[in-house]
């Protein structure tokens, strides 16, 4: 039995609240169990210096990630100046994942920054940041309707992510912190809504795993991402940017 009574293939309760703040073009509060993350997407009418001289102008999507001091026990230290290795790795993962489904040429010469601030951490913060960050990004792009060329299709696909692992010999979906720290195998899977893989992060924490174990984890991850994609679509409603 899992600590919260879920089945092995069951997500934690997910809630998504759009337009959580007024200042950013897109904002989402996403909760997965006790993990809560505020994702905001802000638009800047400029691009990084390295993109300014390209023959075909295109935009950029990037991400920043941080854990607020009160998000964990004991208190997380506030990062000042250069961010730590874990933070840098996670925010690069989020940025890569979001860019994987965006046509940067269609976005035009502007930058959208997706900030993912962890309000409360109980496992799966990087994956929930990707899932919520996509929704915030969609709302930010929707705010640009008057500035984009008619018929421009910025999104090629949707993207979501899920954590899973092997705990006590059982493959489990959407680990909370108590399961994550006890896992023999820890994995994060990023996928598009159409079922294509964007990124895989898999680690044998305590023991190695077989190809059959890996395939079982992939099957569970695919089902989990399909559920998350349906939740994203429900949350966005008429703003869903893809054809049926």
mmCIF file of C-alpha atoms in Angstrom:
data_model
loop_
_atom_site.group_PDB
_atom_site.id
_atom_site.type_symbol
_atom_site.label_atom_id
_atom_site.label_comp_id
_atom_site.label_asym_id
_atom_site.label_seq_id
_atom_site.Cartn_x
_atom_site.Cartn_y
_atom_site.Cartn_z
ATOM 1 C CA UNK A 1 0.000 0.000 0.000
ATOM 2 C CA UNK A 2 1.294 3.440 -0.924
ATOM 3 C CA UNK A 3 1.563 6.048 1.837
ATOM 4 C CA UNK A 4 -1.538 7.904 0.605
ATOM 5 C CA UNK A 5 -3.496 4.790 -0.368
ATOM 6 C CA UNK A 6 -3.205 5.225 -4.140
ATOM 7 C CA UNK A 7 -2.917 2.399 -6.631
ATOM 8 C CA UNK A 8 0.468 1.943 -8.304
ATOM 9 C CA UNK A 9 -0.817 3.469 -11.576
ATOM 10 C CA UNK A 10 -2.715 6.341 -9.988
ATOM 11 C CA UNK A 11 -1.825 10.034 -10.155
ATOM 12 C CA UNK A 12 -2.040 12.221 -7.109
ATOM 13 C CA UNK A 13 -5.052 14.567 -7.113
ATOM 14 C CA UNK A 14 -4.269 17.289 -9.667
ATOM 15 C CA UNK A 15 -5.721 20.790 -9.600
ATOM 16 C CA UNK A 16 -5.047 23.577 -12.103
ATOM 17 C CA UNK A 17 -6.048 27.205 -11.575
ATOM 18 C CA UNK A 18 -5.436 29.531 -14.504
ATOM 19 C CA UNK A 19 -5.002 33.308 -14.317
ATOM 20 C CA UNK A 20 -3.806 33.014 -10.738
ATOM 21 C CA UNK A 21 -2.011 36.383 -10.932
ATOM 22 C CA UNK A 22 -2.779 39.504 -12.965
ATOM 23 C CA UNK A 23 0.655 40.831 -13.916
ATOM 24 C CA UNK A 24 1.974 37.978 -16.084
ATOM 25 C CA UNK A 25 0.541 37.194 -19.520
ATOM 26 C CA UNK A 26 -0.031 33.628 -18.361
ATOM 27 C CA UNK A 27 -0.218 32.256 -14.831
ATOM 28 C CA UNK A 28 -1.182 28.893 -13.369
ATOM 29 C CA UNK A 29 -1.233 27.423 -9.891
ATOM 30 C CA UNK A 30 -0.798 23.679 -10.293
ATOM 31 C CA UNK A 31 -1.064 21.224 -7.416
ATOM 32 C CA UNK A 32 -0.153 17.544 -7.477
ATOM 33 C CA UNK A 33 -1.033 16.203 -4.067
ATOM 34 C CA UNK A 34 0.831 18.422 -1.608
ATOM 35 C CA UNK A 35 3.207 19.797 -4.256
ATOM 36 C CA UNK A 36 2.152 23.294 -5.325
ATOM 37 C CA UNK A 37 3.835 25.400 -7.984
ATOM 38 C CA UNK A 38 3.092 28.836 -9.386
ATOM 39 C CA UNK A 39 3.946 29.015 -13.096
ATOM 40 C CA UNK A 40 3.954 32.432 -14.749
ATOM 41 C CA UNK A 41 4.765 33.273 -18.376
ATOM 42 C CA UNK A 42 5.986 36.770 -19.254
ATOM 43 C CA UNK A 43 6.475 38.226 -22.737
ATOM 44 C CA UNK A 44 9.366 40.467 -23.730
ATOM 45 C CA UNK A 45 9.555 42.070 -27.186
ATOM 46 C CA UNK A 46 13.225 41.168 -27.597
ATOM 47 C CA UNK A 47 15.387 38.092 -28.041
ATOM 48 C CA UNK A 48 18.758 36.996 -26.616
ATOM 49 C CA UNK A 49 21.741 38.683 -28.248
ATOM 50 C CA UNK A 50 22.839 35.490 -29.997
ATOM 51 C CA UNK A 51 19.542 35.404 -31.934
ATOM 52 C CA UNK A 52 19.542 39.019 -33.131
ATOM 53 C CA UNK A 53 21.662 38.467 -36.260
ATOM 54 C CA UNK A 54 20.029 35.287 -37.543
ATOM 55 C CA UNK A 55 18.909 35.353 -41.185
ATOM 56 C CA UNK A 56 15.388 34.272 -40.224
ATOM 57 C CA UNK A 57 14.153 36.092 -37.103
ATOM 58 C CA UNK A 58 12.623 33.811 -34.515
ATOM 59 C CA UNK A 59 11.610 33.892 -30.890
ATOM 60 C CA UNK A 60 12.781 32.165 -27.754
ATOM 61 C CA UNK A 61 11.186 30.318 -24.861
ATOM 62 C CA UNK A 62 13.132 29.900 -21.653
ATOM 63 C CA UNK A 63 12.399 28.975 -18.051
ATOM 64 C CA UNK A 64 13.503 29.713 -14.519
ATOM 65 C CA UNK A 65 12.828 27.527 -11.484
ATOM 66 C CA UNK A 66 13.128 28.091 -7.777
ATOM 67 C CA UNK A 67 12.044 26.665 -4.449
ATOM 68 C CA UNK A 68 10.744 29.284 -2.039
ATOM 69 C CA UNK A 69 12.302 29.142 1.443
ATOM 70 C CA UNK A 70 9.101 27.920 3.085
ATOM 71 C CA UNK A 71 8.459 25.181 0.517
ATOM 72 C CA UNK A 72 10.328 22.507 2.473
ATOM 73 C CA UNK A 73 11.170 21.389 5.993
ATOM 74 C CA UNK A 74 13.798 22.334 6.970
ATOM 75 C CA UNK A 75 13.655 25.749 5.300
ATOM 76 C CA UNK A 76 15.218 25.880 1.841
ATOM 77 C CA UNK A 77 17.897 28.533 1.514
ATOM 78 C CA UNK A 78 17.051 31.327 -0.883
ATOM 79 C CA UNK A 79 19.380 31.205 -3.889
ATOM 80 C CA UNK A 80 21.152 34.491 -4.539
ATOM 81 C CA UNK A 81 23.379 35.297 -7.487
ATOM 82 C CA UNK A 82 24.391 32.215 -9.461
ATOM 83 C CA UNK A 83 21.912 29.361 -8.993
ATOM 84 C CA UNK A 84 22.951 25.907 -7.798
ATOM 85 C CA UNK A 85 23.537 22.894 -9.998
ATOM 86 C CA UNK A 86 20.176 21.247 -9.284
ATOM 87 C CA UNK A 87 18.250 24.442 -10.005
ATOM 88 C CA UNK A 88 20.173 25.043 -13.226
ATOM 89 C CA UNK A 89 19.527 21.476 -14.398
ATOM 90 C CA UNK A 90 15.795 21.707 -13.695
ATOM 91 C CA UNK A 91 15.205 25.068 -15.327
ATOM 92 C CA UNK A 92 17.113 23.954 -18.425
ATOM 93 C CA UNK A 93 14.936 20.822 -18.548
ATOM 94 C CA UNK A 94 11.757 22.916 -18.337
ATOM 95 C CA UNK A 95 12.959 25.260 -21.088
ATOM 96 C CA UNK A 96 13.953 22.401 -23.409
ATOM 97 C CA UNK A 97 10.638 20.657 -22.834
ATOM 98 C CA UNK A 98 8.566 23.729 -23.674
ATOM 99 C CA UNK A 99 10.642 24.629 -26.731
ATOM 100 C CA UNK A 100 10.152 21.091 -28.057
ATOM 101 C CA UNK A 101 6.512 21.898 -28.892
ATOM 102 C CA UNK A 102 6.899 25.527 -30.035
ATOM 103 C CA UNK A 103 7.528 26.849 -33.552
ATOM 104 C CA UNK A 104 9.944 29.635 -32.645
ATOM 105 C CA UNK A 105 9.709 31.195 -36.103
ATOM 106 C CA UNK A 106 5.927 31.492 -35.742
ATOM 107 C CA UNK A 107 6.402 33.082 -32.317
ATOM 108 C CA UNK A 108 8.353 35.907 -33.905
ATOM 109 C CA UNK A 109 11.275 37.905 -32.450
ATOM 110 C CA UNK A 110 10.173 37.920 -28.818
ATOM 111 C CA UNK A 111 11.021 35.997 -25.651
ATOM 112 C CA UNK A 112 8.626 34.237 -23.308
ATOM 113 C CA UNK A 113 10.052 33.372 -19.896
ATOM 114 C CA UNK A 114 8.216 30.767 -17.849
ATOM 115 C CA UNK A 115 8.952 31.116 -14.128
ATOM 116 C CA UNK A 116 8.190 28.088 -11.961
ATOM 117 C CA UNK A 117 8.212 28.897 -8.232
ATOM 118 C CA UNK A 118 7.701 25.999 -5.857
ATOM 119 C CA UNK A 119 5.391 27.060 -3.031
ATOM 120 C CA UNK A 120 5.314 23.622 -1.397
ATOM 121 C CA UNK A 121 7.422 20.599 -2.332
ATOM 122 C CA UNK A 122 6.396 16.978 -1.898
ATOM 123 C CA UNK A 123 8.079 15.358 -4.891
ATOM 124 C CA UNK A 124 7.639 15.803 -8.629
ATOM 125 C CA UNK A 125 8.340 19.534 -8.717
ATOM 126 C CA UNK A 126 10.187 19.506 -12.048
ATOM 127 C CA UNK A 127 7.528 17.453 -13.799
ATOM 128 C CA UNK A 128 4.633 19.490 -12.411
ATOM 129 C CA UNK A 129 6.493 22.637 -13.509
ATOM 130 C CA UNK A 130 6.533 21.391 -17.103
ATOM 131 C CA UNK A 131 2.858 20.405 -17.032
ATOM 132 C CA UNK A 132 1.759 23.708 -15.512
ATOM 133 C CA UNK A 133 4.316 25.747 -17.447
ATOM 134 C CA UNK A 134 2.804 24.615 -20.744
ATOM 135 C CA UNK A 135 -0.600 25.980 -19.734
ATOM 136 C CA UNK A 136 0.905 29.318 -18.681
ATOM 137 C CA UNK A 137 2.795 29.440 -21.984
ATOM 138 C CA UNK A 138 -0.405 28.846 -23.975
ATOM 139 C CA UNK A 139 -2.111 31.751 -22.204
ATOM 140 C CA UNK A 140 0.915 33.988 -22.837
ATOM 141 C CA UNK A 141 0.834 33.189 -26.568
ATOM 142 C CA UNK A 142 -2.928 33.791 -26.618
ATOM 143 C CA UNK A 143 -2.270 37.316 -25.306
ATOM 144 C CA UNK A 144 -0.262 37.977 -28.498
ATOM 145 C CA UNK A 145 -3.083 37.289 -30.950
ATOM 146 C CA UNK A 146 -3.102 40.802 -32.337
ATOM 147 C CA UNK A 147 0.681 40.813 -32.764
ATOM 148 C CA UNK A 148 1.108 37.463 -34.515
ATOM 149 C CA UNK A 149 0.612 36.977 -38.268
ATOM 150 C CA UNK A 150 -2.840 35.728 -39.242
ATOM 151 C CA UNK A 151 -2.919 31.944 -39.153
ATOM 152 C CA UNK A 152 0.354 31.604 -37.230
ATOM 153 C CA UNK A 153 0.485 28.273 -35.399
ATOM 154 C CA UNK A 154 2.947 28.627 -32.542
ATOM 155 C CA UNK A 155 2.319 25.201 -30.990
ATOM 156 C CA UNK A 156 3.216 21.972 -32.759
ATOM 157 C CA UNK A 157 2.004 19.811 -29.873
ATOM 158 C CA UNK A 158 1.352 19.886 -26.148
ATOM 159 C CA UNK A 159 3.829 18.715 -23.495
ATOM 160 C CA UNK A 160 3.511 17.271 -19.987
ATOM 161 C CA UNK A 161 5.743 15.310 -17.636
ATOM 162 C CA UNK A 162 5.463 12.737 -14.871
ATOM 163 C CA UNK A 163 7.710 11.104 -12.299
ATOM 164 C CA UNK A 164 7.717 7.410 -11.509
ATOM 165 C CA UNK A 165 9.956 4.787 -10.011
ATOM 166 C CA UNK A 166 10.418 1.359 -8.514
ATOM 167 C CA UNK A 167 9.614 1.270 -4.804
ATOM 168 C CA UNK A 168 9.673 -1.990 -2.847
ATOM 169 C CA UNK A 169 9.810 -3.902 -6.124
ATOM 170 C CA UNK A 170 6.721 -2.168 -7.564
ATOM 171 C CA UNK A 171 6.599 0.329 -10.423
ATOM 172 C CA UNK A 172 4.696 3.367 -9.132
ATOM 173 C CA UNK A 173 3.457 6.494 -10.882
ATOM 174 C CA UNK A 174 3.781 10.075 -9.617
ATOM 175 C CA UNK A 175 5.978 9.585 -6.558
ATOM 176 C CA UNK A 176 5.618 11.795 -3.526
ATOM 177 C CA UNK A 177 8.700 12.677 -1.508
ATOM 178 C CA UNK A 178 8.475 9.726 0.877
ATOM 179 C CA UNK A 179 8.416 7.327 -2.081
ATOM 180 C CA UNK A 180 11.044 9.213 -4.059
ATOM 181 C CA UNK A 181 13.616 9.013 -1.282
ATOM 182 C CA UNK A 182 12.987 5.270 -0.868
ATOM 183 C CA UNK A 183 12.949 4.423 -4.602
ATOM 184 C CA UNK A 184 15.305 1.826 -6.043
ATOM 185 C CA UNK A 185 14.800 3.429 -9.470
ATOM 186 C CA UNK A 186 13.827 7.047 -10.047
ATOM 187 C CA UNK A 187 12.600 8.329 -13.420
ATOM 188 C CA UNK A 188 11.163 11.485 -14.972
ATOM 189 C CA UNK A 189 9.473 11.285 -18.375
ATOM 190 C CA UNK A 190 8.559 14.238 -20.602
ATOM 191 C CA UNK A 191 6.187 13.528 -23.490
ATOM 192 C CA UNK A 192 4.055 15.331 -26.029
ATOM 193 C CA UNK A 193 0.303 14.993 -26.115
ATOM 194 C CA UNK A 194 0.613 12.934 -29.290
ATOM 195 C CA UNK A 195 2.717 10.370 -27.431
ATOM 196 C CA UNK A 196 6.246 11.267 -28.520
ATOM 197 C CA UNK A 197 9.115 11.340 -26.034
ATOM 198 C CA UNK A 198 10.878 14.628 -25.314
ATOM 199 C CA UNK A 199 13.228 13.663 -22.490
ATOM 200 C CA UNK A 200 13.930 10.719 -20.211
ATOM 201 C CA UNK A 201 15.775 10.895 -16.907
ATOM 202 C CA UNK A 202 16.249 7.486 -15.302
ATOM 203 C CA UNK A 203 18.566 6.552 -12.464
ATOM 204 C CA UNK A 204 19.257 3.370 -10.521
ATOM 205 C CA UNK A 205 19.327 4.823 -7.027
ATOM 206 C CA UNK A 206 19.840 1.533 -5.166
ATOM 207 C CA UNK A 207 19.796 -1.235 -7.760
ATOM 208 C CA UNK A 208 20.025 -1.620 -11.521
ATOM 209 C CA UNK A 209 16.991 -2.403 -13.651
ATOM 210 C CA UNK A 210 16.230 -4.580 -16.659
ATOM 211 C CA UNK A 211 14.841 -3.675 -20.062
ATOM 212 C CA UNK A 212 11.543 -5.249 -19.008
ATOM 213 C CA UNK A 213 11.505 -2.974 -15.941
ATOM 214 C CA UNK A 214 12.154 0.000 -18.226
ATOM 215 C CA UNK A 215 9.343 -0.926 -20.582
ATOM 216 C CA UNK A 216 6.936 -1.286 -17.642
ATOM 217 C CA UNK A 217 7.891 2.197 -16.509
ATOM 218 C CA UNK A 218 7.411 3.604 -20.009
ATOM 219 C CA UNK A 219 3.930 2.083 -20.234
ATOM 220 C CA UNK A 220 2.965 3.616 -16.902
ATOM 221 C CA UNK A 221 4.456 6.987 -17.876
ATOM 222 C CA UNK A 222 2.567 7.063 -21.182
ATOM 223 C CA UNK A 223 -0.735 6.449 -19.402
ATOM 224 C CA UNK A 224 0.061 9.119 -16.821
ATOM 225 C CA UNK A 225 0.994 11.744 -19.420
ATOM 226 C CA UNK A 226 -2.204 10.965 -21.348
ATOM 227 C CA UNK A 227 -4.183 11.754 -18.180
ATOM 228 C CA UNK A 228 -2.236 14.974 -17.641
ATOM 229 C CA UNK A 229 -2.786 16.027 -21.261
ATOM 230 C CA UNK A 230 -6.532 15.565 -20.805
ATOM 231 C CA UNK A 231 -6.383 17.742 -17.677
ATOM 232 C CA UNK A 232 -4.420 20.421 -19.550
ATOM 233 C CA UNK A 233 -6.984 20.381 -22.328
ATOM 234 C CA UNK A 234 -9.880 20.673 -19.881
ATOM 235 C CA UNK A 235 -8.169 23.556 -18.070
ATOM 236 C CA UNK A 236 -7.517 25.492 -21.287
ATOM 237 C CA UNK A 237 -10.938 24.864 -22.826
ATOM 238 C CA UNK A 238 -11.396 27.071 -25.877
ATOM 239 C CA UNK A 239 -7.774 28.221 -25.604
ATOM 240 C CA UNK A 240 -6.462 24.724 -26.407
ATOM 241 C CA UNK A 241 -4.036 25.593 -29.236
ATOM 242 C CA UNK A 242 -4.176 22.356 -31.215
ATOM 243 C CA UNK A 243 -6.655 20.808 -33.574
ATOM 244 C CA UNK A 244 -8.789 17.933 -32.334
#
